[in-house]
Amino acid sequence: EPEVTQTPSHQVTQMGQEVILRCVPISNHLYFYWYRQILGQKVEFLVSFYNNEISEKSEIFDDQFSVERPDGSNFTLKIRSTKLEDSAMYFCASSQYSGANVLTFGAGSRLTVL
Amino acid sequence: GESVGLHLPTLSVQEGDNSIINCAYSNSASDYFIWYKQESGKGPQFIIDIRSNMDKRQGQRVTVLLNKTVKHLSLQIAATQPGDSAVYFCAETILTGGGNKLTFGTGTQLKVEL
């Protein structure tokens, strides 16, 4: 069964450092997403991406965040200068279509900011 | 603001019993709802979905009920098995807005006792 893969599974970084989280969506999917989950809290929407541009973003997704699809397979989330409160599990997801369809989530990348 | 929330944080059931997990939503504009299962160390996994023009939808051992009058969603799991132990999230979205941004509830931990 096709799956969304994410790397690294866990990253520890110092506050103020840049972090790049990588995702390989399912190959025939066209819509890509990042969500995050702070420990013990809800899964929160960060950003959706389609046709090489952001289609929607939340208030969490400020100027410190950026996304990129550098090639035909990878989808990355960059945090420019990490803060303690960025510590969370970051989930990448992809879907074939927009609207009423199934988002397939990756296993997540745990980011710990010290 | 608009939110999706769950009534119970933890639900313990005996193996073989039926489980009912509840969710309250407050955004009356939401027209598509999804239940996700999240096992430890994994990303959310799609279980079942329902559109707002339906009251009930059945899958394999799972049933989702939607009561729009009281803005309530429930997930019923028949003959609960140890493998059903996980955190269950409801999520909502608005299809006319593209349906890409999911708003998740807090989550309910389901524990299946042998």
mmCIF file with all atom_site columns, C-alpha atoms in Angstrom:
data_model
loop_
_atom_site.group_PDB
_atom_site.id
_atom_site.type_symbol
_atom_site.label_atom_id
_atom_site.label_alt_id
_atom_site.label_comp_id
_atom_site.label_asym_id
_atom_site.label_entity_id
_atom_site.label_seq_id
_atom_site.pdbx_PDB_ins_code
_atom_site.Cartn_x
_atom_site.Cartn_y
_atom_site.Cartn_z
_atom_site.occupancy
_atom_site.B_iso_or_equiv
_atom_site.pdbx_formal_charge
_atom_site.auth_seq_id
_atom_site.auth_comp_id
_atom_site.auth_asym_id
_atom_site.auth_atom_id
_atom_site.pdbx_PDB_model_num
ATOM 1   C CA . GLU A 1 1   ? 0.000   0.000  0.000  1.00 0.00 ? 1   GLU A CA 1
ATOM 2   C CA . PRO A 1 2   ? 1.410   3.423  -0.949 1.00 0.00 ? 2   PRO A CA 1
ATOM 3   C CA . GLU A 1 3   ? 2.526   5.535  1.962  1.00 0.00 ? 3   GLU A CA 1
ATOM 4   C CA . VAL A 1 4   ? 3.814   8.975  2.823  1.00 0.00 ? 4   VAL A CA 1
ATOM 5   C CA . THR A 1 5   ? 7.347   8.841  4.171  1.00 0.00 ? 5   THR A CA 1
ATOM 6   C CA . GLN A 1 6   ? 8.930   11.443 6.412  1.00 0.00 ? 6   GLN A CA 1
ATOM 7   C CA . THR A 1 7   ? 12.490  12.111 7.498  1.00 0.00 ? 7   THR A CA 1
ATOM 8   C CA . PRO A 1 8   ? 13.945  12.487 10.003 1.00 0.00 ? 8   PRO A CA 1
ATOM 9   C CA . SER A 1 9   ? 11.809  10.595 12.482 1.00 0.00 ? 9   SER A CA 1
ATOM 10  C CA . HIS A 1 10  ? 13.254  12.676 15.296 1.00 0.00 ? 10  HIS A CA 1
ATOM 11  C CA . GLN A 1 11  ? 15.369  15.816 15.249 1.00 0.00 ? 11  GLN A CA 1
ATOM 12  C CA . VAL A 1 12  ? 16.812  17.667 18.187 1.00 0.00 ? 12  VAL A CA 1
ATOM 13  C CA . THR A 1 13  ? 17.954  21.218 17.575 1.00 0.00 ? 13  THR A CA 1
ATOM 14  C CA . GLN A 1 14  ? 19.029  24.308 19.437 1.00 0.00 ? 14  GLN A CA 1
ATOM 15  C CA . MET A 1 15  ? 16.740  27.317 19.610 1.00 0.00 ? 15  MET A CA 1
ATOM 16  C CA . GLY A 1 16  ? 17.415  29.678 16.736 1.00 0.00 ? 16  GLY A CA 1
ATOM 17  C CA . GLN A 1 17  ? 18.649  26.995 14.367 1.00 0.00 ? 17  GLN A CA 1
ATOM 18  C CA . GLU A 1 18  ? 17.083  26.243 11.016 1.00 0.00 ? 18  GLU A CA 1
ATOM 19  C CA . VAL A 1 19  ? 15.347  22.930 10.519 1.00 0.00 ? 19  VAL A CA 1
ATOM 20  C CA . ILE A 1 20  ? 14.172  21.222 7.347  1.00 0.00 ? 20  ILE A CA 1
ATOM 21  C CA . LEU A 1 21  ? 11.674  18.389 7.575  1.00 0.00 ? 21  LEU A CA 1
ATOM 22  C CA . ARG A 1 22  ? 11.301  16.226 4.516  1.00 0.00 ? 22  ARG A CA 1
ATOM 23  C CA . CYS A 1 23  ? 8.384   14.323 3.098  1.00 0.00 ? 23  CYS A CA 1
ATOM 24  C CA . VAL A 1 24  ? 7.867   12.077 0.112  1.00 0.00 ? 24  VAL A CA 1
ATOM 25  C CA . PRO A 1 25  ? 4.138   12.123 -0.721 1.00 0.00 ? 25  PRO A CA 1
ATOM 26  C CA . ILE A 1 26  ? 2.356   9.357  -2.571 1.00 0.00 ? 26  ILE A CA 1
ATOM 27  C CA . SER A 1 27  ? 3.472   9.532  -6.176 1.00 0.00 ? 27  SER A CA 1
ATOM 28  C CA . ASN A 1 28  ? 0.169   10.290 -7.931 1.00 0.00 ? 28  ASN A CA 1
ATOM 29  C CA . HIS A 1 29  ? -1.043  12.738 -5.316 1.00 0.00 ? 29  HIS A CA 1
ATOM 30  C CA . LEU A 1 30  ? -1.342  16.400 -6.185 1.00 0.00 ? 30  LEU A CA 1
ATOM 31  C CA . TYR A 1 31  ? -2.184  18.053 -2.871 1.00 0.00 ? 31  TYR A CA 1
ATOM 32  C CA . PHE A 1 32  ? 0.255   18.253 -0.019 1.00 0.00 ? 32  PHE A CA 1
ATOM 33  C CA . TYR A 1 33  ? -0.115  19.335 3.586  1.00 0.00 ? 33  TYR A CA 1
ATOM 34  C CA . TRP A 1 34  ? 1.724   19.899 6.803  1.00 0.00 ? 34  TRP A CA 1
ATOM 35  C CA . TYR A 1 35  ? 0.071   19.485 10.186 1.00 0.00 ? 35  TYR A CA 1
ATOM 36  C CA . ARG A 1 36  ? 1.602   19.567 13.613 1.00 0.00 ? 36  ARG A CA 1
ATOM 37  C CA . GLN A 1 37  ? 0.732   18.086 16.969 1.00 0.00 ? 37  GLN A CA 1
ATOM 38  C CA . ILE A 1 38  ? 2.147   19.484 20.166 1.00 0.00 ? 38  ILE A CA 1
ATOM 39  C CA . LEU A 1 39  ? 2.443   16.710 22.746 1.00 0.00 ? 39  LEU A CA 1
ATOM 40  C CA . GLY A 1 40  ? -0.949  15.887 24.210 1.00 0.00 ? 40  GLY A CA 1
ATOM 41  C CA . GLN A 1 41  ? -2.789  18.388 22.044 1.00 0.00 ? 41  GLN A CA 1
ATOM 42  C CA . LYS A 1 42  ? -4.820  18.459 18.862 1.00 0.00 ? 42  LYS A CA 1
ATOM 43  C CA . VAL A 1 43  ? -3.471  17.934 15.397 1.00 0.00 ? 43  VAL A CA 1
ATOM 44  C CA . GLU A 1 44  ? -3.332  21.434 13.865 1.00 0.00 ? 44  GLU A CA 1
ATOM 45  C CA . PHE A 1 45  ? -3.345  22.470 10.233 1.00 0.00 ? 45  PHE A CA 1
ATOM 46  C CA . LEU A 1 46  ? -0.308  24.420 9.070  1.00 0.00 ? 46  LEU A CA 1
ATOM 47  C CA . VAL A 1 47  ? -0.403  24.674 5.295  1.00 0.00 ? 47  VAL A CA 1
ATOM 48  C CA . SER A 1 48  ? -1.736  23.141 2.105  1.00 0.00 ? 48  SER A CA 1
ATOM 49  C CA . PHE A 1 49  ? 0.135   23.178 -1.190 1.00 0.00 ? 49  PHE A CA 1
ATOM 50  C CA . TYR A 1 50  ? -1.010  22.598 -4.746 1.00 0.00 ? 50  TYR A CA 1
ATOM 51  C CA . ASN A 1 51  ? 0.396   23.344 -8.158 1.00 0.00 ? 51  ASN A CA 1
ATOM 52  C CA . ASN A 1 52  ? 3.639   24.617 -6.663 1.00 0.00 ? 52  ASN A CA 1
ATOM 53  C CA . GLU A 1 53  ? 2.070   27.202 -4.455 1.00 0.00 ? 53  GLU A CA 1
ATOM 54  C CA . ILE A 1 54  ? 0.478   27.545 -1.055 1.00 0.00 ? 54  ILE A CA 1
ATOM 55  C CA . SER A 1 55  ? -3.295  27.229 -1.311 1.00 0.00 ? 55  SER A CA 1
ATOM 56  C CA . GLU A 1 56  ? -4.080  27.872 2.333  1.00 0.00 ? 56  GLU A CA 1
ATOM 57  C CA . LYS A 1 57  ? -2.170  28.463 5.548  1.00 0.00 ? 57  LYS A CA 1
ATOM 58  C CA . SER A 1 58  ? -3.057  28.868 9.196  1.00 0.00 ? 58  SER A CA 1
ATOM 59  C CA . GLU A 1 59  ? -2.101  31.640 11.594 1.00 0.00 ? 59  GLU A CA 1
ATOM 60  C CA . ILE A 1 60  ? 0.570   29.303 12.970 1.00 0.00 ? 60  ILE A CA 1
ATOM 61  C CA . PHE A 1 61  ? 2.335   29.328 9.606  1.00 0.00 ? 61  PHE A CA 1
ATOM 62  C CA . ASP A 1 62  ? 4.107   32.648 10.002 1.00 0.00 ? 62  ASP A CA 1
ATOM 63  C CA . ASP A 1 63  ? 7.185   34.033 8.282  1.00 0.00 ? 63  ASP A CA 1
ATOM 64  C CA . GLN A 1 64  ? 9.421   31.554 10.090 1.00 0.00 ? 64  GLN A CA 1
ATOM 65  C CA . PHE A 1 65  ? 7.861   28.725 8.095  1.00 0.00 ? 65  PHE A CA 1
ATOM 66  C CA . SER A 1 66  ? 8.179   27.926 4.434  1.00 0.00 ? 66  SER A CA 1
ATOM 67  C CA . VAL A 1 67  ? 7.387   24.982 2.196  1.00 0.00 ? 67  VAL A CA 1
ATOM 68  C CA . GLU A 1 68  ? 8.918   23.851 -1.013 1.00 0.00 ? 68  GLU A CA 1
ATOM 69  C CA . ARG A 1 69  ? 8.623   21.108 -3.564 1.00 0.00 ? 69  ARG A CA 1
ATOM 70  C CA . PRO A 1 70  ? 12.187  21.153 -4.851 1.00 0.00 ? 70  PRO A CA 1
ATOM 71  C CA . ASP A 1 71  ? 11.756  18.223 -7.234 1.00 0.00 ? 71  ASP A CA 1
ATOM 72  C CA . GLY A 1 72  ? 9.092   15.813 -8.387 1.00 0.00 ? 72  GLY A CA 1
ATOM 73  C CA . SER A 1 73  ? 9.059   13.744 -5.242 1.00 0.00 ? 73  SER A CA 1
ATOM 74  C CA . ASN A 1 74  ? 9.979   15.736 -2.128 1.00 0.00 ? 74  ASN A CA 1
ATOM 75  C CA . PHE A 1 75  ? 7.925   18.212 -0.132 1.00 0.00 ? 75  PHE A CA 1
ATOM 76  C CA . THR A 1 76  ? 9.766   20.085 2.599  1.00 0.00 ? 76  THR A CA 1
ATOM 77  C CA . LEU A 1 77  ? 8.895   22.223 5.587  1.00 0.00 ? 77  LEU A CA 1
ATOM 78  C CA . LYS A 1 78  ? 11.535  24.687 6.713  1.00 0.00 ? 78  LYS A CA 1
ATOM 79  C CA . ILE A 1 79  ? 11.535  26.463 10.036 1.00 0.00 ? 79  ILE A CA 1
ATOM 80  C CA . ARG A 1 80  ? 13.956  29.330 9.734  1.00 0.00 ? 80  ARG A CA 1
ATOM 81  C CA . SER A 1 81  ? 14.753  30.086 13.369 1.00 0.00 ? 81  SER A CA 1
ATOM 82  C CA . THR A 1 82  ? 13.279  27.537 15.726 1.00 0.00 ? 82  THR A CA 1
ATOM 83  C CA . LYS A 1 83  ? 11.646  28.486 19.005 1.00 0.00 ? 83  LYS A CA 1
ATOM 84  C CA . LEU A 1 84  ? 10.965  26.312 22.016 1.00 0.00 ? 84  LEU A CA 1
ATOM 85  C CA . GLU A 1 85  ? 7.269   26.299 21.174 1.00 0.00 ? 85  GLU A CA 1
ATOM 86  C CA . ASP A 1 86  ? 8.001   24.750 17.785 1.00 0.00 ? 86  ASP A CA 1
ATOM 87  C CA . SER A 1 87  ? 8.652   21.460 19.555 1.00 0.00 ? 87  SER A CA 1
ATOM 88  C CA . ALA A 1 88  ? 6.004   19.128 18.204 1.00 0.00 ? 88  ALA A CA 1
ATOM 89  C CA . MET A 1 89  ? 5.299   16.202 15.930 1.00 0.00 ? 89  MET A CA 1
ATOM 90  C CA . TYR A 1 90  ? 5.039   17.393 12.346 1.00 0.00 ? 90  TYR A CA 1
ATOM 91  C CA . PHE A 1 91  ? 2.896   15.351 9.997  1.00 0.00 ? 91  PHE A CA 1
ATOM 92  C CA . CYS A 1 92  ? 3.029   15.504 6.249  1.00 0.00 ? 92  CYS A CA 1
ATOM 93  C CA . ALA A 1 93  ? -0.038  14.402 4.316  1.00 0.00 ? 93  ALA A CA 1
ATOM 94  C CA . SER A 1 94  ? -1.034  14.114 0.698  1.00 0.00 ? 94  SER A CA 1
ATOM 95  C CA . SER A 1 95  ? -4.205  13.565 -1.275 1.00 0.00 ? 95  SER A CA 1
ATOM 96  C CA . GLN A 1 96  ? -5.003  12.856 -4.882 1.00 0.00 ? 96  GLN A CA 1
ATOM 97  C CA . TYR A 1 97  ? -7.819  15.341 -5.124 1.00 0.00 ? 97  TYR A CA 1
ATOM 98  C CA . SER A 1 98  ? -9.191  18.299 -3.268 1.00 0.00 ? 98  SER A CA 1
ATOM 99  C CA . GLY A 1 99  ? -12.473 18.207 -1.404 1.00 0.00 ? 99  GLY A CA 1
ATOM 100 C CA . ALA A 1 100 ? -14.038 15.047 0.004  1.00 0.00 ? 100 ALA A CA 1
ATOM 101 C CA . ASN A 1 101 ? -11.138 12.721 -0.224 1.00 0.00 ? 101 ASN A CA 1
ATOM 102 C CA . VAL A 1 102 ? -8.800  10.846 2.026  1.00 0.00 ? 102 VAL A CA 1
ATOM 103 C CA . LEU A 1 103 ? -5.675  12.486 3.301  1.00 0.00 ? 103 LEU A CA 1
ATOM 104 C CA . THR A 1 104 ? -2.889  9.988  3.822  1.00 0.00 ? 104 THR A CA 1
ATOM 105 C CA . PHE A 1 105 ? -0.610  10.978 6.666  1.00 0.00 ? 105 PHE A CA 1
ATOM 106 C CA . GLY A 1 106 ? 3.001   10.091 7.216  1.00 0.00 ? 106 GLY A CA 1
ATOM 107 C CA . ALA A 1 107 ? 4.302   8.747  10.517 1.00 0.00 ? 107 ALA A CA 1
ATOM 108 C CA . GLY A 1 108 ? 5.570   12.180 11.510 1.00 0.00 ? 108 GLY A CA 1
ATOM 109 C CA . SER A 1 109 ? 8.809   13.902 12.381 1.00 0.00 ? 109 SER A CA 1
ATOM 110 C CA . ARG A 1 110 ? 9.319   14.724 16.015 1.00 0.00 ? 110 ARG A CA 1
ATOM 111 C CA . LEU A 1 111 ? 11.075  18.052 16.498 1.00 0.00 ? 111 LEU A CA 1
ATOM 112 C CA . THR A 1 112 ? 12.587  18.879 19.853 1.00 0.00 ? 112 THR A CA 1
ATOM 113 C CA . VAL A 1 113 ? 13.895  22.407 20.319 1.00 0.00 ? 113 VAL A CA 1
ATOM 114 C CA . LEU A 1 114 ? 16.241  22.925 23.263 1.00 0.00 ? 114 LEU A CA 1
ATOM 115 C CA . GLY B 2 1   ? -14.102 30.681 17.722 1.00 0.00 ? 1   GLY B CA 1
ATOM 116 C CA . GLU B 2 2   ? -15.230 27.569 15.896 1.00 0.00 ? 2   GLU B CA 1
ATOM 117 C CA . SER B 2 3   ? -13.938 24.333 17.340 1.00 0.00 ? 3   SER B CA 1
ATOM 118 C CA . VAL B 2 4   ? -14.276 20.603 17.359 1.00 0.00 ? 4   VAL B CA 1
ATOM 119 C CA . GLY B 2 5   ? -14.062 18.802 20.666 1.00 0.00 ? 5   GLY B CA 1
ATOM 120 C CA . LEU B 2 6   ? -14.464 15.385 22.205 1.00 0.00 ? 6   LEU B CA 1
ATOM 121 C CA . HIS B 2 7   ? -16.549 14.589 25.258 1.00 0.00 ? 7   HIS B CA 1
ATOM 122 C CA . LEU B 2 8   ? -14.265 11.990 26.887 1.00 0.00 ? 8   LEU B CA 1
ATOM 123 C CA . PRO B 2 9   ? -10.510 11.919 26.954 1.00 0.00 ? 9   PRO B CA 1
ATOM 124 C CA . THR B 2 10  ? -10.239 8.174  27.804 1.00 0.00 ? 10  THR B CA 1
ATOM 125 C CA . LEU B 2 11  ? -12.554 5.261  27.126 1.00 0.00 ? 11  LEU B CA 1
ATOM 126 C CA . SER B 2 12  ? -11.905 1.768  28.485 1.00 0.00 ? 12  SER B CA 1
ATOM 127 C CA . VAL B 2 13  ? -13.849 -1.190 27.110 1.00 0.00 ? 13  VAL B CA 1
ATOM 128 C CA . GLN B 2 14  ? -13.695 -4.938 27.386 1.00 0.00 ? 14  GLN B CA 1
ATOM 129 C CA . GLU B 2 15  ? -12.616 -6.918 24.359 1.00 0.00 ? 15  GLU B CA 1
ATOM 130 C CA . GLY B 2 16  ? -15.670 -7.904 22.371 1.00 0.00 ? 16  GLY B CA 1
ATOM 131 C CA . ASP B 2 17  ? -17.824 -5.050 23.608 1.00 0.00 ? 17  ASP B CA 1
ATOM 132 C CA . ASN B 2 18  ? -18.982 -2.212 21.421 1.00 0.00 ? 18  ASN B CA 1
ATOM 133 C CA . SER B 2 19  ? -17.280 1.180  21.731 1.00 0.00 ? 19  SER B CA 1
ATOM 134 C CA . ILE B 2 20  ? -18.835 4.562  21.204 1.00 0.00 ? 20  ILE B CA 1
ATOM 135 C CA . ILE B 2 21  ? -16.632 7.614  20.831 1.00 0.00 ? 21  ILE B CA 1
ATOM 136 C CA . ASN B 2 22  ? -18.295 11.006 20.737 1.00 0.00 ? 22  ASN B CA 1
ATOM 137 C CA . CYS B 2 23  ? -17.422 14.344 19.230 1.00 0.00 ? 23  CYS B CA 1
ATOM 138 C CA . ALA B 2 24  ? -19.049 17.769 19.375 1.00 0.00 ? 24  ALA B CA 1
ATOM 139 C CA . TYR B 2 25  ? -18.492 20.345 16.694 1.00 0.00 ? 25  TYR B CA 1
ATOM 140 C CA . SER B 2 26  ? -19.489 23.976 16.677 1.00 0.00 ? 26  SER B CA 1
ATOM 141 C CA . ASN B 2 27  ? -18.924 25.104 13.097 1.00 0.00 ? 27  ASN B CA 1
ATOM 142 C CA . SER B 2 28  ? -22.340 24.787 11.512 1.00 0.00 ? 28  SER B CA 1
ATOM 143 C CA . ALA B 2 29  ? -20.792 25.450 8.110  1.00 0.00 ? 29  ALA B CA 1
ATOM 144 C CA . SER B 2 30  ? -18.810 22.190 8.228  1.00 0.00 ? 30  SER B CA 1
ATOM 145 C CA . ASP B 2 31  ? -20.176 19.702 5.762  1.00 0.00 ? 31  ASP B CA 1
ATOM 146 C CA . TYR B 2 32  ? -17.694 16.854 5.805  1.00 0.00 ? 32  TYR B CA 1
ATOM 147 C CA . PHE B 2 33  ? -16.493 14.891 8.799  1.00 0.00 ? 33  PHE B CA 1
ATOM 148 C CA . ILE B 2 34  ? -13.812 12.272 9.192  1.00 0.00 ? 34  ILE B CA 1
ATOM 149 C CA . TRP B 2 35  ? -12.712 9.926  11.934 1.00 0.00 ? 35  TRP B CA 1
ATOM 150 C CA . TYR B 2 36  ? -9.029  9.179  12.255 1.00 0.00 ? 36  TYR B CA 1
ATOM 151 C CA . LYS B 2 37  ? -7.228  6.587  14.343 1.00 0.00 ? 37  LYS B CA 1
ATOM 152 C CA . GLN B 2 38  ? -3.755  7.299  15.651 1.00 0.00 ? 38  GLN B CA 1
ATOM 153 C CA . GLU B 2 39  ? -1.652  4.508  17.042 1.00 0.00 ? 39  GLU B CA 1
ATOM 154 C CA . SER B 2 40  ? 1.421   5.229  19.099 1.00 0.00 ? 40  SER B CA 1
ATOM 155 C CA . GLY B 2 41  ? 4.276   6.463  16.938 1.00 0.00 ? 41  GLY B CA 1
ATOM 156 C CA . LYS B 2 42  ? 2.171   6.694  13.789 1.00 0.00 ? 42  LYS B CA 1
ATOM 157 C CA . GLY B 2 43  ? 0.310   9.341  11.888 1.00 0.00 ? 43  GLY B CA 1
ATOM 158 C CA . PRO B 2 44  ? -3.478  9.631  11.798 1.00 0.00 ? 44  PRO B CA 1
ATOM 159 C CA . GLN B 2 45  ? -5.092  6.868  9.781  1.00 0.00 ? 45  GLN B CA 1
ATOM 160 C CA . PHE B 2 46  ? -8.414  7.349  8.004  1.00 0.00 ? 46  PHE B CA 1
ATOM 161 C CA . ILE B 2 47  ? -11.263 5.240  9.388  1.00 0.00 ? 47  ILE B CA 1
ATOM 162 C CA . ILE B 2 48  ? -14.511 6.531  7.943  1.00 0.00 ? 48  ILE B CA 1
ATOM 163 C CA . ASP B 2 49  ? -16.077 9.733  6.692  1.00 0.00 ? 49  ASP B CA 1
ATOM 164 C CA . ILE B 2 50  ? -19.531 11.214 6.335  1.00 0.00 ? 50  ILE B CA 1
ATOM 165 C CA . ARG B 2 51  ? -21.026 14.143 4.509  1.00 0.00 ? 51  ARG B CA 1
ATOM 166 C CA . SER B 2 52  ? -23.516 16.460 6.129  1.00 0.00 ? 52  SER B CA 1
ATOM 167 C CA . ASN B 2 53  ? -26.328 15.247 3.876  1.00 0.00 ? 53  ASN B CA 1
ATOM 168 C CA . MET B 2 54  ? -26.146 11.857 5.601  1.00 0.00 ? 54  MET B CA 1
ATOM 169 C CA . ASP B 2 55  ? -27.054 10.743 9.133  1.00 0.00 ? 55  ASP B CA 1
ATOM 170 C CA . LYS B 2 56  ? -25.278 7.429  9.183  1.00 0.00 ? 56  LYS B CA 1
ATOM 171 C CA . ARG B 2 57  ? -22.567 5.603  7.341  1.00 0.00 ? 57  ARG B CA 1
ATOM 172 C CA . GLN B 2 58  ? -21.297 2.109  7.941  1.00 0.00 ? 58  GLN B CA 1
ATOM 173 C CA . GLY B 2 59  ? -17.971 0.518  7.271  1.00 0.00 ? 59  GLY B CA 1
ATOM 174 C CA . GLN B 2 60  ? -16.392 -2.687 8.353  1.00 0.00 ? 60  GLN B CA 1
ATOM 175 C CA . ARG B 2 61  ? -17.098 -2.905 12.116 1.00 0.00 ? 61  ARG B CA 1
ATOM 176 C CA . VAL B 2 62  ? -17.401 0.891  12.300 1.00 0.00 ? 62  VAL B CA 1
ATOM 177 C CA . THR B 2 63  ? -20.375 3.186  12.026 1.00 0.00 ? 63  THR B CA 1
ATOM 178 C CA . VAL B 2 64  ? -20.409 6.963  12.055 1.00 0.00 ? 64  VAL B CA 1
ATOM 179 C CA . LEU B 2 65  ? -23.513 8.832  13.134 1.00 0.00 ? 65  LEU B CA 1
ATOM 180 C CA . LEU B 2 66  ? -24.077 12.505 12.484 1.00 0.00 ? 66  LEU B CA 1
ATOM 181 C CA . ASN B 2 67  ? -26.668 14.575 14.310 1.00 0.00 ? 67  ASN B CA 1
ATOM 182 C CA . LYS B 2 68  ? -26.656 18.025 12.773 1.00 0.00 ? 68  LYS B CA 1
ATOM 183 C CA . THR B 2 69  ? -29.364 19.312 15.078 1.00 0.00 ? 69  THR B CA 1
ATOM 184 C CA . VAL B 2 70  ? -27.092 19.085 18.103 1.00 0.00 ? 70  VAL B CA 1
ATOM 185 C CA . LYS B 2 71  ? -23.834 19.191 16.161 1.00 0.00 ? 71  LYS B CA 1
ATOM 186 C CA . HIS B 2 72  ? -22.763 15.778 17.352 1.00 0.00 ? 72  HIS B CA 1
ATOM 187 C CA . LEU B 2 73  ? -20.717 13.058 15.720 1.00 0.00 ? 73  LEU B CA 1
ATOM 188 C CA . SER B 2 74  ? -20.081 9.572  17.012 1.00 0.00 ? 74  SER B CA 1
ATOM 189 C CA . LEU B 2 75  ? -17.977 6.600  16.044 1.00 0.00 ? 75  LEU B CA 1
ATOM 190 C CA . GLN B 2 76  ? -19.218 3.156  16.932 1.00 0.00 ? 76  GLN B CA 1
ATOM 191 C CA . ILE B 2 77  ? -16.826 0.224  16.860 1.00 0.00 ? 77  ILE B CA 1
ATOM 192 C CA . ALA B 2 78  ? -18.424 -3.193 16.996 1.00 0.00 ? 78  ALA B CA 1
ATOM 193 C CA . ALA B 2 79  ? -16.765 -6.102 18.804 1.00 0.00 ? 79  ALA B CA 1
ATOM 194 C CA . THR B 2 80  ? -13.806 -4.037 19.921 1.00 0.00 ? 80  THR B CA 1
ATOM 195 C CA . GLN B 2 81  ? -10.466 -5.762 19.566 1.00 0.00 ? 81  GLN B CA 1
ATOM 196 C CA . PRO B 2 82  ? -7.084  -5.112 21.207 1.00 0.00 ? 82  PRO B CA 1
ATOM 197 C CA . GLY B 2 83  ? -5.876  -3.730 17.881 1.00 0.00 ? 83  GLY B CA 1
ATOM 198 C CA . ASP B 2 84  ? -8.453  -0.982 18.175 1.00 0.00 ? 84  ASP B CA 1
ATOM 199 C CA . SER B 2 85  ? -6.545  0.553  21.082 1.00 0.00 ? 85  SER B CA 1
ATOM 200 C CA . ALA B 2 86  ? -5.485  3.987  19.881 1.00 0.00 ? 86  ALA B CA 1
ATOM 201 C CA . VAL B 2 87  ? -6.383  7.656  20.025 1.00 0.00 ? 87  VAL B CA 1
ATOM 202 C CA . TYR B 2 88  ? -9.379  8.550  17.897 1.00 0.00 ? 88  TYR B CA 1
ATOM 203 C CA . PHE B 2 89  ? -9.842  12.004 16.427 1.00 0.00 ? 89  PHE B CA 1
ATOM 204 C CA . CYS B 2 90  ? -12.794 13.517 14.690 1.00 0.00 ? 90  CYS B CA 1
ATOM 205 C CA . ALA B 2 91  ? -12.085 16.167 12.100 1.00 0.00 ? 91  ALA B CA 1
ATOM 206 C CA . GLU B 2 92  ? -14.234 18.561 10.134 1.00 0.00 ? 92  GLU B CA 1
ATOM 207 C CA . THR B 2 93  ? -13.888 20.603 7.013  1.00 0.00 ? 93  THR B CA 1
ATOM 208 C CA . ILE B 2 94  ? -15.883 22.676 4.571  1.00 0.00 ? 94  ILE B CA 1
ATOM 209 C CA . LEU B 2 95  ? -15.985 21.165 1.107  1.00 0.00 ? 95  LEU B CA 1
ATOM 210 C CA . THR B 2 96  ? -16.927 24.398 -0.608 1.00 0.00 ? 96  THR B CA 1
ATOM 211 C CA . GLY B 2 97  ? -13.686 25.828 0.710  1.00 0.00 ? 97  GLY B CA 1
ATOM 212 C CA . GLY B 2 98  ? -11.716 23.092 -0.997 1.00 0.00 ? 98  GLY B CA 1
ATOM 213 C CA . GLY B 2 99  ? -11.937 20.677 1.884  1.00 0.00 ? 99  GLY B CA 1
ATOM 214 C CA . ASN B 2 100 ? -8.226  20.737 2.376  1.00 0.00 ? 100 ASN B CA 1
ATOM 215 C CA . LYS B 2 101 ? -8.047  22.234 5.833  1.00 0.00 ? 101 LYS B CA 1
ATOM 216 C CA . LEU B 2 102 ? -9.055  19.768 8.496  1.00 0.00 ? 102 LEU B CA 1
ATOM 217 C CA . THR B 2 103 ? -9.920  20.960 11.984 1.00 0.00 ? 103 THR B CA 1
ATOM 218 C CA . PHE B 2 104 ? -9.239  18.167 14.437 1.00 0.00 ? 104 PHE B CA 1
ATOM 219 C CA . GLY B 2 105 ? -10.815 17.488 17.782 1.00 0.00 ? 105 GLY B CA 1
ATOM 220 C CA . THR B 2 106 ? -8.862  16.862 20.965 1.00 0.00 ? 106 THR B CA 1
ATOM 221 C CA . GLY B 2 107 ? -8.790  13.068 20.725 1.00 0.00 ? 107 GLY B CA 1
ATOM 222 C CA . THR B 2 108 ? -10.111 10.159 22.780 1.00 0.00 ? 108 THR B CA 1
ATOM 223 C CA . GLN B 2 109 ? -7.840  7.406  24.014 1.00 0.00 ? 109 GLN B CA 1
ATOM 224 C CA . LEU B 2 110 ? -9.533  4.031  23.560 1.00 0.00 ? 110 LEU B CA 1
ATOM 225 C CA . LYS B 2 111 ? -8.172  1.262  25.776 1.00 0.00 ? 111 LYS B CA 1
ATOM 226 C CA . VAL B 2 112 ? -9.284  -2.289 25.145 1.00 0.00 ? 112 VAL B CA 1
ATOM 227 C CA . GLU B 2 113 ? -9.018  -4.562 28.159 1.00 0.00 ? 113 GLU B CA 1
ATOM 228 C CA . LEU B 2 114 ? -8.630  -8.308 27.727 1.00 0.00 ? 114 LEU B CA 1
#
